[in-house]
Every structure is written in C-alpha cells, then in structure tokens.
Short mmCIF file of C-alpha atoms and ligand atoms in Angstrom, two decimals:
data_model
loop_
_atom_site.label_atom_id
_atom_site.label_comp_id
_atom_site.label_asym_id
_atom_site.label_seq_id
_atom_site.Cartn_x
_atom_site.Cartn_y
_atom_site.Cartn_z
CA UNK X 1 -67.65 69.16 -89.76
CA UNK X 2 -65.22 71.43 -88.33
CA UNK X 3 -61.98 70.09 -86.39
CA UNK X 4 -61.81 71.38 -82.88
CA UNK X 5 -58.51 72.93 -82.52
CA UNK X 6 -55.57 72.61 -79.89
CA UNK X 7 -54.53 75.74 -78.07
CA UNK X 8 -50.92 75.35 -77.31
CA UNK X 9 -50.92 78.67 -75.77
CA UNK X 10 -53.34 77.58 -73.22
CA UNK X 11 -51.48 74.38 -72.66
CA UNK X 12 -48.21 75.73 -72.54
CA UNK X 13 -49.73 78.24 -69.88
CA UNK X 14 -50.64 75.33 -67.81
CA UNK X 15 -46.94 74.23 -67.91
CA UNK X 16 -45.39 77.11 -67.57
CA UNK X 17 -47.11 77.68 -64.07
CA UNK X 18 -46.19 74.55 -63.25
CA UNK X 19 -42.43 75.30 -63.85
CA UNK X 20 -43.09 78.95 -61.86
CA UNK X 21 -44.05 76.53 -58.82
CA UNK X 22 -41.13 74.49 -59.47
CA UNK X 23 -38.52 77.32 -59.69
CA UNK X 24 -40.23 78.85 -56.34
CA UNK X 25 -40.02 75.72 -54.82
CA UNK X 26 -36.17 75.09 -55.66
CA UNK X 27 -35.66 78.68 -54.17
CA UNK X 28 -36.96 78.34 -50.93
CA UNK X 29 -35.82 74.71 -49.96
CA UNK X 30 -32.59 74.65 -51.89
CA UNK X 31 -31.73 78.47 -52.15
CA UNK X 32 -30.94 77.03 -56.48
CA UNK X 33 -32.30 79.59 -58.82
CA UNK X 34 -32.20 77.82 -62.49
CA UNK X 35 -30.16 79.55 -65.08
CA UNK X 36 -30.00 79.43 -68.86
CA UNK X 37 -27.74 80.89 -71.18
CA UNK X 38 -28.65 81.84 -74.74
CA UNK X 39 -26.03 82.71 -76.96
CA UNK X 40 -27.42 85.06 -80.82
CA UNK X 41 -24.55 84.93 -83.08
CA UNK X 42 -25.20 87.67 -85.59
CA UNK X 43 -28.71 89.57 -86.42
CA UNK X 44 -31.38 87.75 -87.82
CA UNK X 45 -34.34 89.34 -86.64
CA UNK X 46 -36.25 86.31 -86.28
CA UNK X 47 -33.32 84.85 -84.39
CA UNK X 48 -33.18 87.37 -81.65
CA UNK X 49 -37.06 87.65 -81.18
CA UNK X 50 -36.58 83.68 -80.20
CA UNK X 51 -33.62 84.71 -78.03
CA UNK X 52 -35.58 88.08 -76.33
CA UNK X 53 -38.70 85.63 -75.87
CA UNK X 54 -36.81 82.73 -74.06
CA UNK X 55 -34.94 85.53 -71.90
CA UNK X 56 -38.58 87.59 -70.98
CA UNK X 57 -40.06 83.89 -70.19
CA UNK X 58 -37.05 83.31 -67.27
CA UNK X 59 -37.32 86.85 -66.13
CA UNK X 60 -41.06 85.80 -66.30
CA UNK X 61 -40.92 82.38 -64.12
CA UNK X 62 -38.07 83.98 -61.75
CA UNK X 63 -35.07 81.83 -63.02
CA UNK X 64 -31.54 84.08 -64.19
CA UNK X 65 -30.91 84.40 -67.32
CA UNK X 66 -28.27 85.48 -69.65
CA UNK X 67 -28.11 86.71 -73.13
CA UNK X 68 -25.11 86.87 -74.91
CA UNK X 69 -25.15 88.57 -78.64
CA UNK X 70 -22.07 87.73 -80.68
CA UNK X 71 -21.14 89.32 -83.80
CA UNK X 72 -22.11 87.53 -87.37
CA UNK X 73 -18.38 87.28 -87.71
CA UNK X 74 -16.98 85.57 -84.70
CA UNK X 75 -15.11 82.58 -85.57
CA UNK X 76 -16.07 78.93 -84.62
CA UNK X 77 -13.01 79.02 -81.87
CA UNK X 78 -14.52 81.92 -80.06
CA UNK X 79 -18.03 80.15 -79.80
CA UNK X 80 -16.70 77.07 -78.45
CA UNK X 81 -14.33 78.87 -75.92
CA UNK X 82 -17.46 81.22 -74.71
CA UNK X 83 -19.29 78.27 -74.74
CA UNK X 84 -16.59 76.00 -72.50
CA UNK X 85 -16.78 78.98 -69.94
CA UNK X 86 -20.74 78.58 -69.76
CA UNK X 87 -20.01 74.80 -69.01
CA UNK X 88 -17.58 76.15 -66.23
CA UNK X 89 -20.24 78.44 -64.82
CA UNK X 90 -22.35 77.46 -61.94
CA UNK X 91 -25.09 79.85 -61.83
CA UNK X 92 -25.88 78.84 -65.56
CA UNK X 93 -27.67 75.15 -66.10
CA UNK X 94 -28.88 74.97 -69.61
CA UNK X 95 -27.03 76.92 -72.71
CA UNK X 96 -28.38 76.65 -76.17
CA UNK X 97 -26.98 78.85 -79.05
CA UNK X 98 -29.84 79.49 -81.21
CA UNK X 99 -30.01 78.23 -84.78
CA UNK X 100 -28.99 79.06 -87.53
CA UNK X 101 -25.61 79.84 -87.44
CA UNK X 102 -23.23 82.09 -89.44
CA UNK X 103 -21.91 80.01 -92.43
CA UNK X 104 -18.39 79.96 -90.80
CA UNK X 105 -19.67 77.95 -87.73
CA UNK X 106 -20.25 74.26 -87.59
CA UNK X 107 -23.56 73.33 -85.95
CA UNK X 108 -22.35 69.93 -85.17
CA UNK X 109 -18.88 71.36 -83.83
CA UNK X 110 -21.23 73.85 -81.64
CA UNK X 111 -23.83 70.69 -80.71
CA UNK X 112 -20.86 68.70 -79.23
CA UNK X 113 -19.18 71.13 -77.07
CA UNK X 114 -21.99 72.18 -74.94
CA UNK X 115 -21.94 69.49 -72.29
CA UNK X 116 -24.42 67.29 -72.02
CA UNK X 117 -25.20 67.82 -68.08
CA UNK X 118 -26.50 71.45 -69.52
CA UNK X 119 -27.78 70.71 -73.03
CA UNK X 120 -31.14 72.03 -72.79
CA UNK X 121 -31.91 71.69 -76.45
CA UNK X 122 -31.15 67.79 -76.74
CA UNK X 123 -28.76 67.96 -79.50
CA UNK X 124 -25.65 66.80 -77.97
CA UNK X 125 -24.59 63.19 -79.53
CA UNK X 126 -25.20 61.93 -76.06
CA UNK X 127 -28.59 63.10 -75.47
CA UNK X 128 -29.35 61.94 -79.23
CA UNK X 129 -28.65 58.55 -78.89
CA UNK X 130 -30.35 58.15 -75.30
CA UNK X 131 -33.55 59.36 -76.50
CA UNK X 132 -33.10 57.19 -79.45
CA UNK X 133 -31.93 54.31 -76.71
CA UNK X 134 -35.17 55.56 -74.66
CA UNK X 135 -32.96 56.18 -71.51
CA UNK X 136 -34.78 58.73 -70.11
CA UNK X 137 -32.01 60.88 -68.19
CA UNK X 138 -31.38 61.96 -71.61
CA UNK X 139 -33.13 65.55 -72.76
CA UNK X 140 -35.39 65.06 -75.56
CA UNK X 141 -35.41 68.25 -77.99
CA UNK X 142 -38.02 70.50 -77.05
CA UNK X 143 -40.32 70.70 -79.97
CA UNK X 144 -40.68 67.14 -80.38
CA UNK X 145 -40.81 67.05 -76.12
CA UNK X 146 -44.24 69.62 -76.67
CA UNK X 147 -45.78 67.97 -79.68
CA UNK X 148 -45.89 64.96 -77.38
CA UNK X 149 -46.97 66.68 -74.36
CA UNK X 150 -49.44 68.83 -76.64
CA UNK X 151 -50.87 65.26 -77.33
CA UNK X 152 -50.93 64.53 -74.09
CA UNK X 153 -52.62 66.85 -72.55
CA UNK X 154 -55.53 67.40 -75.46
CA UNK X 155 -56.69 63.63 -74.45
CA UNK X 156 -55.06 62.17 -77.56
CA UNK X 157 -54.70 58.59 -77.02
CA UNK X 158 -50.94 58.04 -78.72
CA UNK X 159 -50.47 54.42 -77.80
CA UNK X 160 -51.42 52.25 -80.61
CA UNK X 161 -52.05 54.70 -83.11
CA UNK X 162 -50.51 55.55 -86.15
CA UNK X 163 -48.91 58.23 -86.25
CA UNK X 164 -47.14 59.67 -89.55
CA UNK X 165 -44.70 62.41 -89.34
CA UNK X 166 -43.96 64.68 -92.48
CA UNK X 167 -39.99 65.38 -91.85
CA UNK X 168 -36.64 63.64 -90.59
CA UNK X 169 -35.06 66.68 -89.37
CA UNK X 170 -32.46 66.08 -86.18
CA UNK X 171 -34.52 69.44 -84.59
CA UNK X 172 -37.95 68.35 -84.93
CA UNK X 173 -39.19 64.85 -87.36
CA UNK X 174 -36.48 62.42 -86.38
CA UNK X 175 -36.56 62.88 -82.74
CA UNK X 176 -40.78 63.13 -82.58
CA UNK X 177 -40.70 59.95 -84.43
CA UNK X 178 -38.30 58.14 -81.50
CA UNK X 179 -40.21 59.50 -78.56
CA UNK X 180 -43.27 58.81 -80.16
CA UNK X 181 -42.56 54.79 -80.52
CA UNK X 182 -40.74 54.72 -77.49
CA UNK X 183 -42.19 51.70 -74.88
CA UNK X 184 -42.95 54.55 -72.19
CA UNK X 185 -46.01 56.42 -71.40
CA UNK X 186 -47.35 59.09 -74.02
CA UNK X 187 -45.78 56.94 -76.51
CA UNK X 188 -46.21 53.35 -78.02
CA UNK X 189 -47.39 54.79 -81.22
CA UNK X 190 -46.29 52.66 -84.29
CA UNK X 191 -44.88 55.88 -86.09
CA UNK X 192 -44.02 56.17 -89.99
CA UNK X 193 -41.77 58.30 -91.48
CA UNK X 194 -41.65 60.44 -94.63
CA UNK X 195 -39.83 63.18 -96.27
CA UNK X 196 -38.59 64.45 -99.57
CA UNK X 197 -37.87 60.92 -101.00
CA UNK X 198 -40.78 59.65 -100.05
CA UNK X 199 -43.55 57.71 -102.76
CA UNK X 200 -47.24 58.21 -102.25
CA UNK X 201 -47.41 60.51 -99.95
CA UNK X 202 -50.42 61.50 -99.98
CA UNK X 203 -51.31 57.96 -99.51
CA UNK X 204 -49.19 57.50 -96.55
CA UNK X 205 -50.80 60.34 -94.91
CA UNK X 206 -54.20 59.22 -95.19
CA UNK X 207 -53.27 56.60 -93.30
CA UNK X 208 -52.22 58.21 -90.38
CA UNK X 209 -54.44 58.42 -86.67
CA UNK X 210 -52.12 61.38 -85.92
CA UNK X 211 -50.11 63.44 -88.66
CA UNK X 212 -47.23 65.39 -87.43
CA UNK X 213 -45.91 67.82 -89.90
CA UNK X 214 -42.48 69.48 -89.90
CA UNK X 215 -41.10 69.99 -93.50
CA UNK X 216 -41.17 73.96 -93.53
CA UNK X 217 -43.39 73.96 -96.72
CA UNK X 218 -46.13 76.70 -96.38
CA UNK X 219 -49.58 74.94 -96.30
CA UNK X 220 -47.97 71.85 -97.97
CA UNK X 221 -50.83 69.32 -96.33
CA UNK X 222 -54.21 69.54 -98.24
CA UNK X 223 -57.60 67.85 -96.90
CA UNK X 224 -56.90 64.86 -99.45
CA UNK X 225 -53.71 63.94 -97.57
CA UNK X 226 -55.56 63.66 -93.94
CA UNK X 227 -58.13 60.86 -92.93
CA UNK X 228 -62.01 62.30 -91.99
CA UNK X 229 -61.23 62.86 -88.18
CA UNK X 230 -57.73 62.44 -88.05
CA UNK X 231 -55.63 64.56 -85.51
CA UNK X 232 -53.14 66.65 -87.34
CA UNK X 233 -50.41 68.71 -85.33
CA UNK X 234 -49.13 71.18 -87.47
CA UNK X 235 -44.86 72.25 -86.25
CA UNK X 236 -44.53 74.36 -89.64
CA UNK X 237 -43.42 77.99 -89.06
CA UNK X 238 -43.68 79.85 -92.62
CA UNK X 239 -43.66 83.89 -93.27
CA UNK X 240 -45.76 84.36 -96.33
CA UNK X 241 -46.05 87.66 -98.05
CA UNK X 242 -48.98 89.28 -97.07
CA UNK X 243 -49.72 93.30 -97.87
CA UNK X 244 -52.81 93.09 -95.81
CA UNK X 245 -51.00 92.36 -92.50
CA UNK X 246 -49.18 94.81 -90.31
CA UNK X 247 -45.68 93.33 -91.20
CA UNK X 248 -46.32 92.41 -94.37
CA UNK X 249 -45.97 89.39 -93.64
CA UNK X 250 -48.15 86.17 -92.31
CA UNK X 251 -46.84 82.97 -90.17
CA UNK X 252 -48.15 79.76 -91.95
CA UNK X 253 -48.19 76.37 -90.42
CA UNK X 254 -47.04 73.30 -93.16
CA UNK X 255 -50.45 72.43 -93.36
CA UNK X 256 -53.34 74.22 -95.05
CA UNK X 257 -55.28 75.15 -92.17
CA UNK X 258 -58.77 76.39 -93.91
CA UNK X 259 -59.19 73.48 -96.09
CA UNK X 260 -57.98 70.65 -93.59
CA UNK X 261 -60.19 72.41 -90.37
CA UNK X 262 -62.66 70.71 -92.57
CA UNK X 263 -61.69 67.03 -92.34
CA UNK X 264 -59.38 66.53 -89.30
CA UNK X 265 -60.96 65.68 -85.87
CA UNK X 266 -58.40 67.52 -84.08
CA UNK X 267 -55.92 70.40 -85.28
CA UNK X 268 -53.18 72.96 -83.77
CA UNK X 269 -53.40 76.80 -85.34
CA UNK X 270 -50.18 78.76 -86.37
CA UNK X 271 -49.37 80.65 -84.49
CA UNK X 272 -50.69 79.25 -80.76
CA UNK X 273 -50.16 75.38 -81.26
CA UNK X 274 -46.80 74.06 -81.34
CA UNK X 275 -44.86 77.46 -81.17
CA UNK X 276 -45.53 78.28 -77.33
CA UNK X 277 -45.19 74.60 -76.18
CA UNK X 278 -41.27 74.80 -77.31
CA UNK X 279 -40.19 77.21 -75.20
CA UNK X 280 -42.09 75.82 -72.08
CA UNK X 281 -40.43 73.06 -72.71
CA UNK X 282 -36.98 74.47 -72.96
CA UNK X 283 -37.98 75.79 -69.60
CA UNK X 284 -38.65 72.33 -68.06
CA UNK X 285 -35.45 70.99 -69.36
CA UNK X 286 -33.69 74.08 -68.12
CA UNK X 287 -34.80 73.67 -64.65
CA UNK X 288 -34.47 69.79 -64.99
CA UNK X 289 -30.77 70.44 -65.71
CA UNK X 290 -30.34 72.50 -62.32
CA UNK X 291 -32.25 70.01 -60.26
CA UNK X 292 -29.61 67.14 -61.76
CA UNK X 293 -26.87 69.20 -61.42
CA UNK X 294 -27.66 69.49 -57.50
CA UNK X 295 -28.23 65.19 -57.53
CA UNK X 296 -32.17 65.96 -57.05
CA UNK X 297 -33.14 64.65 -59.90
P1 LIG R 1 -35.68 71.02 -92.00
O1 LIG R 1 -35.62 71.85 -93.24
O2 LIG R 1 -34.45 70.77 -91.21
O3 LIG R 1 -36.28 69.59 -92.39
C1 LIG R 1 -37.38 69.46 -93.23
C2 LIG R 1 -37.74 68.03 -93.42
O4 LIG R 1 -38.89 67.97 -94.25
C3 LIG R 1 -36.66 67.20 -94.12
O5 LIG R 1 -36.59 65.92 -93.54
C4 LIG R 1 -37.14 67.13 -95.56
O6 LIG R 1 -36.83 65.93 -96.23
C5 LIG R 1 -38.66 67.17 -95.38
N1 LIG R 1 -39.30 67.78 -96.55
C6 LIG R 1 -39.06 68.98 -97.10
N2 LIG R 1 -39.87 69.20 -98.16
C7 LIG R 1 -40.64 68.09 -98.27
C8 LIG R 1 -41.66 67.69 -99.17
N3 LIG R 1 -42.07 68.48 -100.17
N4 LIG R 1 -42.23 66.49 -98.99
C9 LIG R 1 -41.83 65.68 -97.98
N5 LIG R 1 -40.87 65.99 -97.11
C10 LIG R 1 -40.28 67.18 -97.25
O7 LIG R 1 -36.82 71.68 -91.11
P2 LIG R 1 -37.10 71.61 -89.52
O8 LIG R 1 -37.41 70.22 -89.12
O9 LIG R 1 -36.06 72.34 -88.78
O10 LIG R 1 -38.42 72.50 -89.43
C11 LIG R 1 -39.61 72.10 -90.05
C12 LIG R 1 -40.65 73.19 -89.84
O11 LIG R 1 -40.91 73.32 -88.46
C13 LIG R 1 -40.22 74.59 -90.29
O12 LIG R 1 -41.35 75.29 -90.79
C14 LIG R 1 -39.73 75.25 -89.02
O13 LIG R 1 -39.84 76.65 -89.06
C15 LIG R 1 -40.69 74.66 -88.03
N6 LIG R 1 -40.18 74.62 -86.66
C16 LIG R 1 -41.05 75.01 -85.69
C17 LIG R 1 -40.67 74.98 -84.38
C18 LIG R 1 -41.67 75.38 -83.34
O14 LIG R 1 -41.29 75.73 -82.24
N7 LIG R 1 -42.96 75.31 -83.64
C19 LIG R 1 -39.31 74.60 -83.97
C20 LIG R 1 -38.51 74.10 -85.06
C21 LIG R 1 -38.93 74.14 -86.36
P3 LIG R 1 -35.32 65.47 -96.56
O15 LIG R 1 -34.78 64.97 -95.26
O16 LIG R 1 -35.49 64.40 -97.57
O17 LIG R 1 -34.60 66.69 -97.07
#
C-alpha cells in the first residue's frame, strides 16, 4: 500500500492566508504594518534564494520588509552593531540573519544579540530555554513550529504517540523534540531522540508512531527503519547530483522517499512538505512579534 502524502504547500497556503488576514487586520485597526529584517552575509546562492523568498512572501502578505546583503568579509563587530540598530528600529519586528555564516562570525555571538522581543527565528538563549521551560511567550524555531503544525493540521493525533526524531540539532531535532513532549495541545507525545551516537537505530525507528527526520543525510531512512503505517515527516533538504535535471542538481529529503511511500501510512515529499511550512511560520512569529511589541498580544 501506498502512503498518502502531506502537502505542506497546501497547508502552508492555508496559513499564510491566515497571516494576510492578520496583517490586514493590524493595518486597519492599529495603523501597525509588521516588519522583518533579513540580514545575507556573503553569497551563497542557496542562502540568498532563502533570503529573496522570505522578502517576496512579506511583499506578498503586505508586511515591510528589509533586506540587507553584507559582504562575506564583514567582521563579527559590524554584524552585531547593524544588528543593535535593527533592535533600535521601530518599523522592523522580527530580524533573523540567515545561516550559515562566514567562518569569522560566531553564530552564538550573532544568536544573543538580536533581542529577544524580535527574535523571529527562536534562537536567542531566552527563547531556547522557554520553549524548553514550555512558557509559551517564548518563539519556538520555525521548522520545528511547522513540523508540529504540519501534524496538526493533516489530523495526526500527536498526543500519546511515539514519536522518534532522527537529529539533535539546536535549528531543527532538539527543539521538535521539546515542543513535541510539551503538556500543551499538539503535543504530549512521549518523544525519543537519536543521532550520530546512537545504537540500533534502525530498531529505534521502527518503533516510532511518528518519525521526524532531520540529520541532512540524503535518503538516509530506508522502509526497514519505519513501522507498516507509520507517519514519517521528512525535514531533510539534500542537493544530489543529477544530469537529468535542469540544474543539475535534485533536492532530496533524509528519507528515501520511493522505497518508504511503500510502508508509511502518512509521508511529506521534498520539496512541498516541510520546506514551505518554515517560512509561514517565520511569518506568524514575525507578525506575533509586532502584535507584542504594541502589548496586543
Ligand atoms: P545538523 O547538521 O545541524 O544536525 C544533524 C543532526 O543529525 C545531528 O544531531 C547529528 O548527530 C544527526 N546525524 C547526522 N548524521 C547522522 C546519522 N548517520 N545517524 C544519526 N544521526 C545523524 O542539521 P540540521 O538540523 O540543521 O538540518 C537537518 C536537515 O534538515 C538538513 O538536511 C537541512 O538542510 C534540513 N533543514 C530543513 C529545513 C526546512 O525548512 N525544511 C530547515 C532547516 C534544516 P550529532 O548531533 O551526533 O552530530
């Protein structure tokens, strides 16, 4: 039997017009137009078509935008000062400085200095440790926020279950594995979980209701790691070579998607699962942050 599959693009859709209707509403009875900031330091291609996607969805759901493209040389001090004047400015909400950074720049350094008030990514020490706390004024890190609201909204009961998630990362595995076991709604999974030090795998993914995967391995997850029926959300973003497609190049999930379509119950594609969910979600956040800012929220 064939797994039916999530469309994240459909979902995120949904929740994107949802934050349209929000950012009209905010205009008309508070005259507050949401603003994000996204700062590129240097040129990796990938990296800017995040950045020119993020800054076409505000244009897209009316909220201001600006994009700010820094040299692959600029020094950690310059960052932090351009990013202390975002935290000054009061047409701008959320600011996130997309990853990776130039070698020369700490990520930590740059996590810490955006204020948490307009930390749209959830990366801040502060935001960390309230979603770990469950406090929920904190912003949870939006690809683990749409895997859970992926979940959500395909019908997937998450209390309960067991849900195993492939990765520890601070982006994406650690903070889908806190949300996920929080004692809130969406949640109350009993979550495991595993990474590159991990024994029996394979045997700890069997055993999974839900298997999250975020290790950046291309097709890493094979039909004998997943239960008959299981759902499997796949977070894995890979290029593979491929001299057939117009780039040359393919985008892989972490899981092999043929082969498991087979024997999961419910699956997300790559591209159009997890992908288009993130960036609806930094939306929400970013309009979350202007409606707190204003004492709304
Ligand atoms: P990281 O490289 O930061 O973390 C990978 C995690 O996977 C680590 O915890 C690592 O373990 C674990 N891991 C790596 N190899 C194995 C293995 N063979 N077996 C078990 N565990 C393993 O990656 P990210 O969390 O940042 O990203 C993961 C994937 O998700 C990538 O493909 C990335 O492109 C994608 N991604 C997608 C997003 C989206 O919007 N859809 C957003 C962000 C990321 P250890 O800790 O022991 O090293």
């Amino acid at each position: 039997m064939s797994a039916a599959l999530i469309d994240g693009k459909q979902i995120a859709e949904q929740i994107n017009t949802e934050n349209a209707a929000e950012v009209a509403r905010l205009k008309r009875d508070r005259g507050l137009t949401p603003g994000l900031a996204v700062i590129l330091v240097g040129d990796n291609p990938a990296s800017a078509a995040y950045v020119a996607s993020k800054d076409k969805m505000c244009a897209r759901l009316g909220m201001h935008s600006e994009k700010i493209a820094l040299p692959s040389a600029t020094a950690q001090a310059g960052l932090l000062a351009m990013i202390d004047r975002l935290n000054q400015q009061e047409n701008i909400h959320g600011i996130l400085v997309q990853s990776p950074t130039p070698k020369q720049i700490s990520e930590e350094a740059v996590f810490a200095a955006i204020a948490p008030s307009k930390d749209v990514d959830g990366f801040h020490p502060l935001n960390v440790g309230k979603v770990a706390l469950g406090d929920p004024s904190g912003f949870v890190p939006c690809t683990p926020a749409g895997v859970q609201e992926l979940l959500a909204r395909s019908g997937v009961a998450v209390e309960g279950a067991h849900v195993v998630v492939l990765g520890r990362s601070r982006i994406v595995g650690r903070p889908v594995s806190l949300i996920l076991s929080q004692k809130a709604r969406n949640a109350n999974a009993t979550v495991t979980v595993a990474h590159s030090r991990s024994k029996g795998l394979a045997e700890i993914c069997r055993s999974a209701d839900i298997l999250i995967a975020a290790i950046g391995v291309a097709r890493f997850v094979k039909p004998e790691m997943v239960r008959e029926g299981a759902v499997v959300i796949d977070v894995g973003i890979n290029r593979v070579e491929d001299p057939t497609a117009p780039k040359g190049y393919r985008l892989v999930g972490d899981v092999d998607f043929d082969a498991v379509k087979e024997k999961a119950g419910l699956l997300t594609p790559v591209p159009g699962g997890v992908g288009p969910m993130t960036i609806a979600m930094l939306m929400r956040n970013t309009i979350r942050a202007a409606t707190m800012r204003c004492g709304l929220a």
